C-alpha positions in Angstrom: 50.7 58.2 -6.4 47.6 58.3 -4.1 45.6 55.1 -3.6 41.9 55.4 -3.4 40.9 52.5 -1.1 37.6 54.2 -0.1 35.5 54.4 -3.2 32.2 55.5 -1.6 29.5 56.0 -2.6 30.1 54.3 -5.9 31.1 51.0 -4.4 27.7 49.7 -3.4 28.7 46.3 -1.7 31.2 48.2 0.5 28.6 50.8 1.3 26.0 48.2 2.0 28.3 46.5 4.5 29.1 49.8 6.2 25.5 50.9 6.5 24.5 47.6 8.1 27.2 48.1 10.7 26.6 51.8 11.4 23.4 53.2 9.7 23.6 56.6 11.3 27.2 57.5 10.2 26.5 56.7 6.6 23.0 58.2 6.1 24.2 61.0 3.8 25.7 58.3 1.4 22.4 56.5 1.6 20.4 59.6 0.7 22.7 60.3 -2.3 22.0 56.7 -3.6 18.3 57.1 -3.0 18.1 60.2 -5.1 20.0 58.5 -7.8 17.6 55.5 -7.6 14.6 57.8 -8.0 16.0 59.4 -11.0 16.8 56.1 -12.7 13.4 54.7 -11.9 11.7 57.8 -13.6 13.7 57.2 -16.7 13.1 53.4 -16.7 9.3 54.1 -16.5 9.5 55.8 -19.9 11.1 52.7 -21.5 10.3 49.6 -19.3 11.3 47.0 -22.0 15.1 48.0 -21.7 17.5 46.5 -19.2 19.1 49.2 -16.8 22.1 47.7 -15.0 22.5 50.6 -12.7 18.9 50.5 -11.6 19.2 46.7 -11.2 22.0 47.1 -8.7 20.4 50.0 -6.8 17.2 48.1 -6.4 19.0 45.1 -4.7 21.0 47.6 -2.6 17.9 49.3 -1.3 16.2 45.9 -0.5 19.2 44.8 1.5 19.4 47.9 3.7 15.6 48.6 3.9 15.5 47.7 7.6 18.1 50.3 8.5 16.1 53.2 7.2 12.4 52.2 7.5 11.0 55.8 7.5 13.0 56.8 4.3 12.1 53.6 2.5 8.5 53.4 3.5 7.3 53.7 -0.1 9.9 51.6 -1.6 8.0 48.2 -1.6 4.9 49.9 -3.1 6.9 51.5 -5.9 8.1 48.0 -7.0 4.6 46.6 -6.7 3.2 49.4 -8.9 5.9 48.8 -11.5 5.1 45.1 -11.7 1.3 45.7 -11.8 1.6 48.4 -14.4 4.3 47.1 -16.7 4.6 43.6 -15.5 3.9 41.8 -18.9 6.2 44.1 -20.9 9.2 44.4 -18.5 12.5 43.1 -19.3 12.7 39.5 -17.9 15.9 40.3 -15.9 14.5 43.5 -14.5 11.2 41.7 -13.6 13.1 39.0 -11.8 15.1 41.7 -9.9 11.9 43.3 -8.8 10.6 40.0 -7.5 13.8 39.1 -5.6 13.8 42.6 -4.0 10.2 42.1 -2.8 11.0 38.7 -1.4 13.9 40.3 0.6 11.5 42.9 1.9 9.0 40.1 2.8 11.8 38.2 4.7 12.6 41.4 6.7 8.9 41.7 7.6 8.6 45.0 5.8 5.8 43.7 3.5 2.6 41.8 4.4 2.2 38.2 2.9 -1.2 38.9 1.5 0.0 41.8 -0.8 3.0 39.9 -2.0 1.3 36.6 -2.7 -1.6 38.1 -4.5 0.9 40.0 -6.7 2.8 36.8 -7.4 -0.4 35.0 -8.2 -1.1 37.5 -10.8 2.4 37.3 -12.3 1.8 33.5 -12.9 0.1 34.7 -16.2 3.4 35.9 -17.6 5.1 34.1 -20.4 8.4 33.7 -18.5 8.8 30.1 -17.5 11.7 30.6 -15.3 9.9 33.4 -13.4 6.8 31.1 -12.9 8.9 28.3 -11.4 10.7 30.8 -9.2 7.4 32.4 -8.0 5.8 29.0 -7.4 8.5 27.6 -5.2 8.5 31.0 -3.1 4.7 30.8 -2.7 4.8 27.2 -1.5 7.6 27.9 0.9 6.1 31.1 2.2 2.8 29.5 2.9 4.5 26.6 4.6 6.4 29.0 6.8 3.3 30.9 7.7 1.5 27.7 8.8 4.5 26.0 10.4 3.7 27.0 14.0 0.0 27.4 13.8 -2.6 27.6 10.9 -3.3 31.0 9.6 -6.9 30.4 8.8 -7.8 33.9 7.6 -4.8 34.0 5.2 -5.5 30.5 3.9 -9.1 31.4 3.3 -8.2 34.6 1.3 -5.6 32.8 -0.8 -8.0 29.9 -1.6 -10.7 32.2 -2.6 -8.2 34.0 -4.9 -7.1 30.7 -6.4 -10.8 29.8 -6.9 -11.3 32.8 -9.1 -8.1 31.9 -11.0 -9.7 28.6 -12.0 -12.5 30.5 -13.7 -9.9 32.5 -15.6 -9.7 31.9 -19.4 -5.9 32.1 -19.2 -4.9 28.4 -19.4 -1.4 28.9 -17.9 -2.6 30.8 -14.8 -5.1 28.1 -14.0 -3.0 25.2 -14.8 -0.2 26.4 -12.4 -2.6 25.9 -9.5 -3.3 22.3 -10.4 -0.5 20.4 -12.0 1.6 17.9 -10.1 4.2 20.6 -9.2 1.5 23.3 -8.9 0.8 25.3 -6.0 -2.3 23.7 -4.5 -1.2 20.2 -5.2 2.2 21.0 -3.6 0.6 22.5 -0.5 -1.8 19.5 -0.2 1.0 17.0 -0.5 3.2 18.9 2.0 0.2 18.7 4.5 -0.2 22.4 4.6 -3.6 22.9 2.9 -5.0 19.5 3.6 -8.6 20.5 4.1 -11.9 20.2 2.3 -11.8 23.6 0.7 -8.6 22.8 -1.0 -9.9 19.5 -2.5 -13.1 21.0 -3.5 -11.4 23.9 -5.3 -9.3 21.4 -7.2 -12.3 19.4 -8.0 -13.8 22.3 -9.9 -10.9 22.0 -12.3 -12.3 18.7 -13.5 -15.1 20.6 -15.3 -12.9 23.2 -16.9 -13.2 23.8 -20.5 -9.5 23.7 -20.9 -8.4 20.1 -21.4 -5.1 20.6 -19.7 -6.7 21.9 -16.6 -9.2 19.1 -16.5 -6.5 16.5 -17.0 -4.3 18.0 -14.2 -7.2 17.9 -11.8 -8.1 14.3 -12.7 -4.6 13.2 -12.2 -4.5 14.7 -8.7 -7.4 12.5 -7.7 -6.1 9.3 -9.2 -2.6 9.7 -7.7 -2.1 7.5 -4.6 -1.5 9.7 -1.6 1.9 8.7 -0.5 1.9 11.1 2.5 -1.2 9.4 3.9 0.2 5.9 3.8 3.6 6.8 5.2 2.0 8.9 8.1 -0.3 6.0 9.0 2.4 3.5 8.8 4.6 5.5 11.2 1.8 6.2 13.6 -0.6 3.3 13.7 1.2 0.3 12.4 3.9 -1.3 14.5 5.1 -4.7 15.4 3.7 -4.3 18.9 0.1 -3.9 17.7 -0.1 -7.2 15.8 0.4 -10.6 17.4 3.6 -12.1 16.3 4.2 -15.8 15.6 5.6 -16.5 19.1 2.4 -15.2 20.8 0.2 -17.4 18.6 2.4 -20.4 19.3 2.1 -19.8 23.1 -1.6 -19.6 22.8 -1.7 -23.0 21.1 1.1 -24.6 22.9 0.8 -28.3 23.8 2.9 -30.6 25.8 4.1 -33.0 23.1 5.6 -32.2 19.6 4.0 -34.2 16.8 4.0 -34.0 13.0 0.4 -32.8 13.1 1.2 -29.9 15.5 4.3 -29.0 13.5 2.1 -28.7 10.5 -0.2 -26.5 12.5 2.7 -24.3 13.5 3.6 -23.7 9.9 0.0 -22.8 9.2 0.0 -20.2 12.0 3.1 -18.6 10.6 1.4 -18.2 7.2 -1.6 -16.7 8.7 0.4 -14.1 10.8 2.4 -13.1 7.7 -0.7 -12.9 5.6 -2.5 -10.6 8.1 0.5 -8.3 8.2 0.5 -8.2 4.4 -3.2 -7.4 4.4 -2.6 -4.4 6.7 0.2 -3.0 4.6 -2.0 -3.3 1.5 -5.0 -1.5 3.2 -2.7 1.3 4.3 -1.1 1.8 0.8 -4.5 2.4 -0.9 -5.6 5.6 1.0 -7.4 8.3 -0.9 -8.0 11.2 1.5 -8.7 13.6 -1.4 -11.7 11.6 -2.6 -13.2 11.4 0.9 -13.2 15.2 1.4 -15.5 16.0 -1.6 -18.7 17.7 -0.4 -21.2 15.9 -2.7 -19.6 12.7 -4.1 -22.8 11.6 -5.7 -23.5 14.8 -7.6 -19.8 15.1 -8.4 -19.6 11.6 -9.9 -22.9 12.2 -11.9 -21.7 15.4 -13.4 -18.3 14.0 -14.2 -19.9 11.0 -16.0 -22.4 13.3 -17.8 -19.4 15.3 -19.1 -17.7 12.1 -20.3 -20.7 11.2 -22.3 -21.2 14.6 -23.9 -17.6 15.9 -24.5 -15.4 14.4 -27.3 -12.0 14.0 -25.7 -9.0 11.8 -26.3 -9.1 8.1 -25.2 -6.6 8.8 -22.4 -8.7 11.6 -21.0 -11.7 9.2 -21.0 -9.7 6.7 -19.2 -8.7 9.2 -16.5 -12.4 10.2 -16.1 -13.6 6.6 -15.8 -10.8 5.9 -13.2 -12.1 8.9 -11.0 -15.7 7.9 -11.4 -15.1 4.2 -10.6 -13.0 5.2 -7.5 -15.9 7.5 -6.3 -18.4 4.8 -6.7 -16.5 2.2 -4.9 -15.2 4.4 -2.1 -18.6 6.2 -1.3 -20.8 3.2 -2.5 -22.6 5.4 -5.1 -25.3 4.3 -7.5 -24.9 5.3 -11.0 -26.7 2.7 -13.2 -25.6 4.1 -16.5 -21.9 3.6 -15.7 -22.1 -0.2 -16.1 -23.7 -0.4 -19.6 -21.3 2.4 -20.8 -18.1 0.4 -19.8 -19.6 -3.0 -20.8 -19.2 -2.2 -24.5 -15.5 -1.8 -24.1 -15.0 -5.3 -22.5 -13.5 -7.1 -25.5 -10.2 -8.9 -25.7 -9.1 -6.7 -28.6 -10.0 -3.4 -26.9 -7.2 -1.0 -26.1 -6.5 -0.9 -22.3 -9.0 -3.5 -21.6 -7.3 -4.7 -18.4 -7.8 -1.2 -17.0 -11.5 -1.3 -18.1 -11.7 -4.5 -16.0 -10.1 -2.7 -13.1 -12.7 0.1 -13.3 -15.6 -2.4 -13.3 -14.2 -4.1 -10.2 -13.7 -0.7 -8.5 -17.2 0.3 -9.2 -18.7 -2.9 -7.8 -20.0 -2.9 -4.3 -22.8 -4.5 -2.2 -25.3 -1.6 -2.6 -25.5 -2.0 -6.4 -28.3 -4.4 -7.3 -27.1 -7.7 -8.7 -29.3 -7.3 -11.7 -27.3 -4.3 -12.8 -24.0 -6.0 -12.4 -25.0 -9.4 -13.9 -24.9 -8.3 -17.6 -21.2 -7.0 -17.1 -20.4 -10.4 -15.4 -21.9 -12.3 -18.4 -19.9 -10.2 -20.8 -16.7 -11.0 -19.0 -17.5 -14.8 -19.0 -18.6 -14.8 -22.7 -15.8 -12.7 -24.0 -12.8 -13.9 -21.9 -13.5 -17.2 -20.2 -13.7 -19.3 -23.3 -11.4 -22.0 -24.7 -11.3 -20.1 -28.0 -9.1 -17.5 -26.3 -5.6 -18.0 -25.1 -4.8 -19.1 -21.6 -3.6 -15.6 -20.6 -6.9 -14.0 -21.8 -8.9 -16.6 -19.8 -6.7 -16.1 -16.7 -7.1 -12.3 -16.8 -11.0 -12.7 -17.3 -11.2 -14.9 -14.2 -9.1 -12.6 -12.2 -11.4 -9.6 -13.1 -14.5 -11.8 -12.2 -12.8 -12.6 -8.8 -12.1 -8.9 -8.0 -15.7 -8.0 -9.0 -17.3 -10.8 -7.1 -15.1 -10.2 -4.0 -16.8 -6.8 -3.6 -20.4 -7.9 -4.8 -20.6 -11.6 -4.2 -24.4 -11.7 -4.8 -23.9 -11.1 -8.5 -22.8 -14.7 -9.0 -25.3 -17.5 -9.6 -24.8 -21.1 -8.4 -24.6 -22.7 -12.0 -22.3 -20.1 -13.3 -19.9 -20.4 -10.3 -19.8 -24.2 -10.5 -19.0 -24.0 -14.3 -16.2 -21.5 -13.6 -14.9 -23.7 -10.8 -14.3 -26.5 -13.3 -11.4 -24.6 -14.6 -9.4 -25.5 -11.5 -8.5 -28.8 -13.5 -7.5 -26.9 -16.7 -4.3 -27.8 -18.4 -2.8 -24.4 -18.2 -1.5 -23.3 -14.8 -2.5 -19.7 -15.2 -6.2 -20.6 -15.7 -6.1 -23.3 -13.0 -4.7 -20.8 -10.4 -7.2 -18.1 -11.4 -10.1 -20.5 -11.0 -8.8 -21.6 -7.6 -8.6 -17.9 -6.4 -12.2 -17.5 -7.4 -13.2 -20.6 -5.4 -11.3 -19.2 -2.4 -13.3 -16.0 -2.5 -16.6 -17.8 -2.3 -15.2 -20.1 0.4 -15.1 -17.1 2.7 -18.3 -15.4 1.5 -21.0 -17.8 0.2 -19.8 -21.3 0.3 -23.2 -22.8 -0.3 -22.9 -21.9 -4.0 -19.9 -24.1 -4.4 -19.9 -27.8 -4.8 -19.2 -29.6 -1.5 -15.8 -30.8 -2.6 -14.8 -27.2 -3.3 -15.9 -25.7 0.0 -12.6 -26.6 1.7 -12.0 -27.7 5.2 -14.0 -25.8 7.7 -12.5 -24.1 10.7 -13.9 -22.9 14.0 -13.9 -19.3 12.8 -16.5 -20.1 10.1 -19.1 -20.9 12.8 -19.4 -17.3 13.9 -20.1 -15.9 10.4 -23.5 -15.5 8.8 -24.2 -14.7 5.2 -26.0 -11.5 4.4 -28.6 -10.9 1.8 -28.9 -7.9 -0.5 -29.6 -4.8 1.5 -29.0 -6.4 4.8 -26.8 -4.4 7.3 -24.6 -6.4 9.7 -24.9 -4.1 12.8 -22.4 -5.2 15.4 -23.4 -5.1 19.1 -20.3 -6.7 20.4 -16.6 -7.2 19.6 -16.2 -10.5 17.8 -14.0 -12.8 19.9 -14.4 -10.9 23.1 -15.6 -14.0 24.9 -12.1 -15.2 25.1 -11.4 -12.5 27.8 -13.9 -14.3 30.1 -12.1 -17.6 29.6 -8.8 -15.8 30.4 -10.3 -14.3 33.6 -11.8 -17.8 34.7 -8.4 -19.4 34.2 -6.6 -16.7 36.2 -9.2 -17.1 39.0 -8.6 -20.8 38.9 -4.9 -20.1 39.3 -5.5 -17.9 42.2 -7.8 -20.4 44.0 -5.3 -23.2 43.5 -2.6 -21.1 45.1 -4.8 -20.5 48.2 -5.8 -24.1 48.5 -4.2 -27.5 48.8 -4.8 -28.2 45.1 -1.8 -27.6 42.9 -0.7 -27.5 39.2 0.2 -30.8 37.8 2.0 -31.5 34.4 -0.1 -34.2 32.7 1.3 -35.8 29.5 -1.1 -37.1 26.9 -0.3 -39.5 24.1 -1.2 -38.3 20.6 -4.0 -40.8 20.2 -5.6 -39.7 23.5 -5.4 -35.9 22.5 -7.0 -36.6 19.2 -9.7 -38.6 20.7 -10.3 -35.9 23.3 -10.5 -33.3 20.4 -13.1 -35.3 18.6 -15.2 -35.8 21.8 -15.0 -32.2 22.9 -16.0 -30.7 19.6 -19.6 -31.7 19.5 -20.4 -32.5 23.2 -20.2 -30.1 26.0 -20.5 -31.2 29.7 -23.0 -29.9 32.2 -22.7 -26.6 34.1 -20.4 -26.3 37.0 -23.4 -25.9 39.3 -24.8 -29.3 38.3 -21.4 -30.8 38.8 -21.2 -29.5 42.3 -24.7 -30.8 43.2 -23.9 -34.3 41.8 -20.6 -34.2 43.6 -22.3 -34.0 46.9 -24.6 -37.0 46.0 -21.9 -39.3 44.8 -18.6 -40.0 46.4 -16.9 -41.0 43.2 -15.2 -38.1 41.3 -13.0 -37.5 38.3 -11.1 -34.5 37.2 -12.1 -31.8 34.6 -9.0 -30.6 32.8 -8.6 -27.0 31.6 -5.7 -26.7 29.2 -3.4 -23.8 29.9 -0.3 -24.1 27.9 1.9 -26.8 29.4 0.0 -27.0 32.7 -3.4 -28.5 33.6 -5.7 -26.9 36.2 -7.4 -29.8 38.0 -10.9 -29.3 39.3 -13.3 -31.9 40.7 -16.4 -32.7 38.8 -19.0 -35.3 39.1 -19.1 -38.7 37.4 -22.7 -39.7 38.2 -23.5 -42.4 35.6 -27.2 -41.5 35.8 -26.6 -38.0 34.5 -26.0 -37.9 30.7 -23.9 -35.2 29.2 -26.0 -32.6 27.4 -25.3 -32.2 23.6 -24.9 -28.6 22.6 -25.8 -27.6 18.9 -24.1 -25.2 16.8 -26.8 -22.6 17.2 -26.6 -22.8 21.0 -22.8 -22.5 20.9 -23.0 -19.4 18.7 -25.6 -17.9 20.9 -23.7 -18.5 24.0 -20.5 -17.0 22.5 -22.4 -13.9 21.3 -24.0 -13.5 24.8 -20.6 -13.6 26.4 -19.0 -11.3 23.9 -21.9 -8.8 24.3 -21.5 -9.0 28.1 -17.8 -8.3 27.9 -18.2 -5.4 25.4 -20.9 -3.7 27.4 -19.4 -4.1 30.9 -15.8 -2.9 30.4 -13.6 -0.8 28.2 -11.3 -3.0 26.2 -7.6 -2.1 26.3 -4.9 -2.7 23.7 -3.9 -5.9 25.5 -7.5 -7.1 25.4 -7.6 -6.5 21.6 -4.3 -8.2 21.2 -5.7 -11.3 23.0 -8.8 -11.3 20.8 -6.7 -11.2 17.6 -4.6 -14.1 18.8 -7.7 -16.1 19.6 -9.2 -15.3 16.1 -6.0 -16.5 14.5 -6.2 -19.7 16.5 -9.7 -20.3 15.4 -8.6 -20.0 11.7 -6.1 -22.8 12.2 -8.3 -25.1 14.4 -10.2 -27.6 12.2 -13.9 -28.0 13.0 -14.3 -31.7 12.5 -17.7 -33.1 11.6 -19.2 -29.7 11.0 -20.6 -28.2 7.8 -18.9 -25.0 6.7 -21.2 -22.0 7.1 -20.8 -18.7 5.3 -17.8 -16.6 6.1 -16.9 -13.0 5.2 -13.4 -11.5 4.9 -13.8 -7.9 4.0 -10.6 -6.6 5.6 -8.5 -7.9 2.6 -10.4 -5.9 0.1 -9.7 -2.2 -0.2 -11.4 0.5 -2.2 -8.7 0.4 -4.9 -8.3 -2.6 -7.2 -4.7 -3.1 -8.1 -3.9 -3.6 -11.7 -1.5 -6.3 -11.0 -4.2 -8.4 -9.2 -5.9 -8.6 -12.5 -2.8 -9.1 -14.7 -1.3 -11.6 -12.2 -0.8 -14.7 -14.3 0.8 -17.7 -12.6 3.3 -18.3 -15.4 7.1 -18.1 -15.5 7.9 -15.2 -17.8 10.9 -15.2 -20.2 13.5 -12.7 -19.1 16.0 -10.9 -21.4 19.6 -11.6 -21.3 20.6 -8.8 -19.0 17.9 -9.8 -16.5 19.2 -13.3 -16.5 22.8 -12.2 -16.0 21.7 -10.0 -13.0 19.9 -12.9 -11.5 22.9 -15.2 -11.8 25.2 -12.7 -10.3 22.8 -12.1 -7.4 22.7 -15.9 -6.8 26.5 -16.0 -6.7 26.8 -13.4 -3.9 28.1 -15.0 -0.7 28.5 -18.4 -2.2 31.7 -20.4 -2.2 33.7 -20.5 -5.4 32.5 -23.0 -7.9 35.0 -25.8 -8.9 37.3 -28.3 -7.4 37.6 -27.9 -3.5 41.0 -28.7 -2.2 40.6 -30.8 1.0 44.2 -30.6 2.1 44.7 -29.4 5.8 48.0 -27.8 4.8 47.7 -25.7 1.6 51.5 -25.6 1.2 51.9 -29.4 1.1 52.7 -31.1 -2.3 50.1 -32.5 -4.5 49.6 -36.0 -5.9 50.4 -37.1 -9.4 46.7 -37.4 -10.0 46.0 -33.8 -9.0 49.0 -32.6 -11.1 47.7 -34.4 -14.1 44.6 -32.1 -14.2 46.7 -29.0 -15.0 49.1 -30.7 -17.5 49.0 -30.3 -21.3 47.0 -33.0 -23.0 49.9 -33.9 -25.2 52.0 -34.8 -22.2 49.5 -37.4 -20.9 48.1 -38.5 -24.2 49.8 -41.9 -24.1 48.4 -42.5 -20.7 44.8 -41.5 -21.7 44.3 -44.4 -24.0 43.8 -46.8 -21.1 43.7 -50.7 -21.4 42.2 -51.9 -24.7 39.8 -54.8 -24.4 41.1 -58.0 -26.0 39.1 -59.9 -28.5 38.2 -63.6 -28.1 40.8 -64.7 -30.6 43.6 -62.7 -28.8 42.6 -64.4 -25.5 42.9 -67.8 -27.2 46.3 -67.0 -28.5 47.5 -65.7 -25.1 46.2 -68.8 -23.4 47.8 -71.2 -25.9 51.2 -69.4 -25.6 50.9 -69.6 -21.7 50.1 -73.2 -21.8 53.0 -73.9 -24.2 55.4 -72.0 -21.9 54.3 -74.1 -18.9 54.8 -77.3 -20.9 58.4 -76.3 -21.8 59.1 -75.5 -18.2 58.3 -79.1 -17.2 
């Protein structure tokens, strides 16, 4: 019997392996298979709806060895493209998938240009084959990503974006939607940081005005999705522990020689401030909307979108999406759309569906450029419908939280009488309402404290002296870096150190009592001594001298200053102090380029000012805009200070979590030797109750009569013994 190990040319995998190793030797076998392929293709063209297994295998065989015979297979790719373009919708789904796979193989071997293949695949997205659409989508995204991996191919990107722009105008819903949904092509390319440009965003924005509801919803969802890539990139590149002052640095900046309870309390306050600032930076990074910032005409886009909302009758969920996008655009770009506020005002009712999200949209659309007269009716509606004792405590707390978020972005909308009325809820019987009212008071402590009652303004700090309240339309143009004057003080102390090293003077550790320090703090807050020049002049006239102390951590730099009793210390007002600080800060900002270390020192000094109490000073206006981002978080409005009831499984999980790493509950055996015997008292705890029942009764208390009888018997017994 003869064994036929060589089954060429019928064994296509074996022939494919041999051709790849030696194309010249097996060219005749290849030509035979090519003729077979052309005959089968001609037959298949007559009936494209039928599956042909032989043709399916030959197409993949030709695609695998196409690089071995480029001249003979020069028209192979075009033949497959013509078949898909001519008979694409009616082809058998398996044959259509085979054609696409073969073209991808040719593209990977660089035998096909990316423009021809991608334009073909975009057209095939209209097909009814869901599996094919997913396959093509993944290939398009990966191919464009690979093309732009080393450098951006601007010409290819521009051509493909124009092609996708025409698809959005297509009446075929599936073809247009595939470019916009969350797993769609353009959204994927944007999230993968491949097509992260203005053209991509503006092409997607045209989908918001599509007549097809699914396309419009997909485009709106793209704009309301938080850009996770932006926040992660920024957190990796810009935010680090080295850029922010840690607790140790702030402690060193405020270090004193003696530890007291007052300074320990200040230390805890510093730690809270540092953690709070870090938390604010993380929150500002998490709310980043690069897509909304890339829109060409945000005012026109928002007006057109709001006009569409008023005219079209869509589902309530679609209206909510549209309101969300419009409110974000208004807050981010500080747009003015007066009709937006009366439209959303009618939905602000406690019984309204998704009313908390409506409050979120109102707060997002509030900013300082909107006139207070436009926002005041919305504020009154929130107060009348929610902050009323006829409602539950949760409704009142949510209403106060919404008012707080709204007023933190547009503080001028609040009037003095209304704010003082709302501040009275700080003594409400329910904790949720009380905490919501206190949070509103805290907002106006840092923005417009003169609207609050004096007892609600809080304890002033040195940081509040440098902040001035702004009126409507007033722009706070900075000419200097706030807090830069601390750099001059640092340089002066360093020069003082150098001069001390070069002279006979030296650093001396001086200890102060707590009472002396407190008295010095009070004296130094409102009274500032004369200039150094005056001190030097008076020093030459008078032989008596004392010492002027400059606190530098644990050491004191001692300089001579005059003590002429005829010269009285000059009292410096708050305005003069502020003017002097601004002049120093402007000088520093204009004369030198600030480094990272300089900004670090400035931030440490600003934190120190927040913890240093300004005694005997009225609290001026203060602004804290860094804590408020363009996005209002829903949990900030829903945040109710109340302990919620948990279900049984949640309670069990909480109990188990608390038991981790804890010693076993129960009797703790204190014996040094665990193998030693136990006492009878310890053994009694493990015995059966019936064994110790007779001992468990204990001594019964005797009655008065029994005591009389016992005493009589005892006396009788003693009498007999005599």
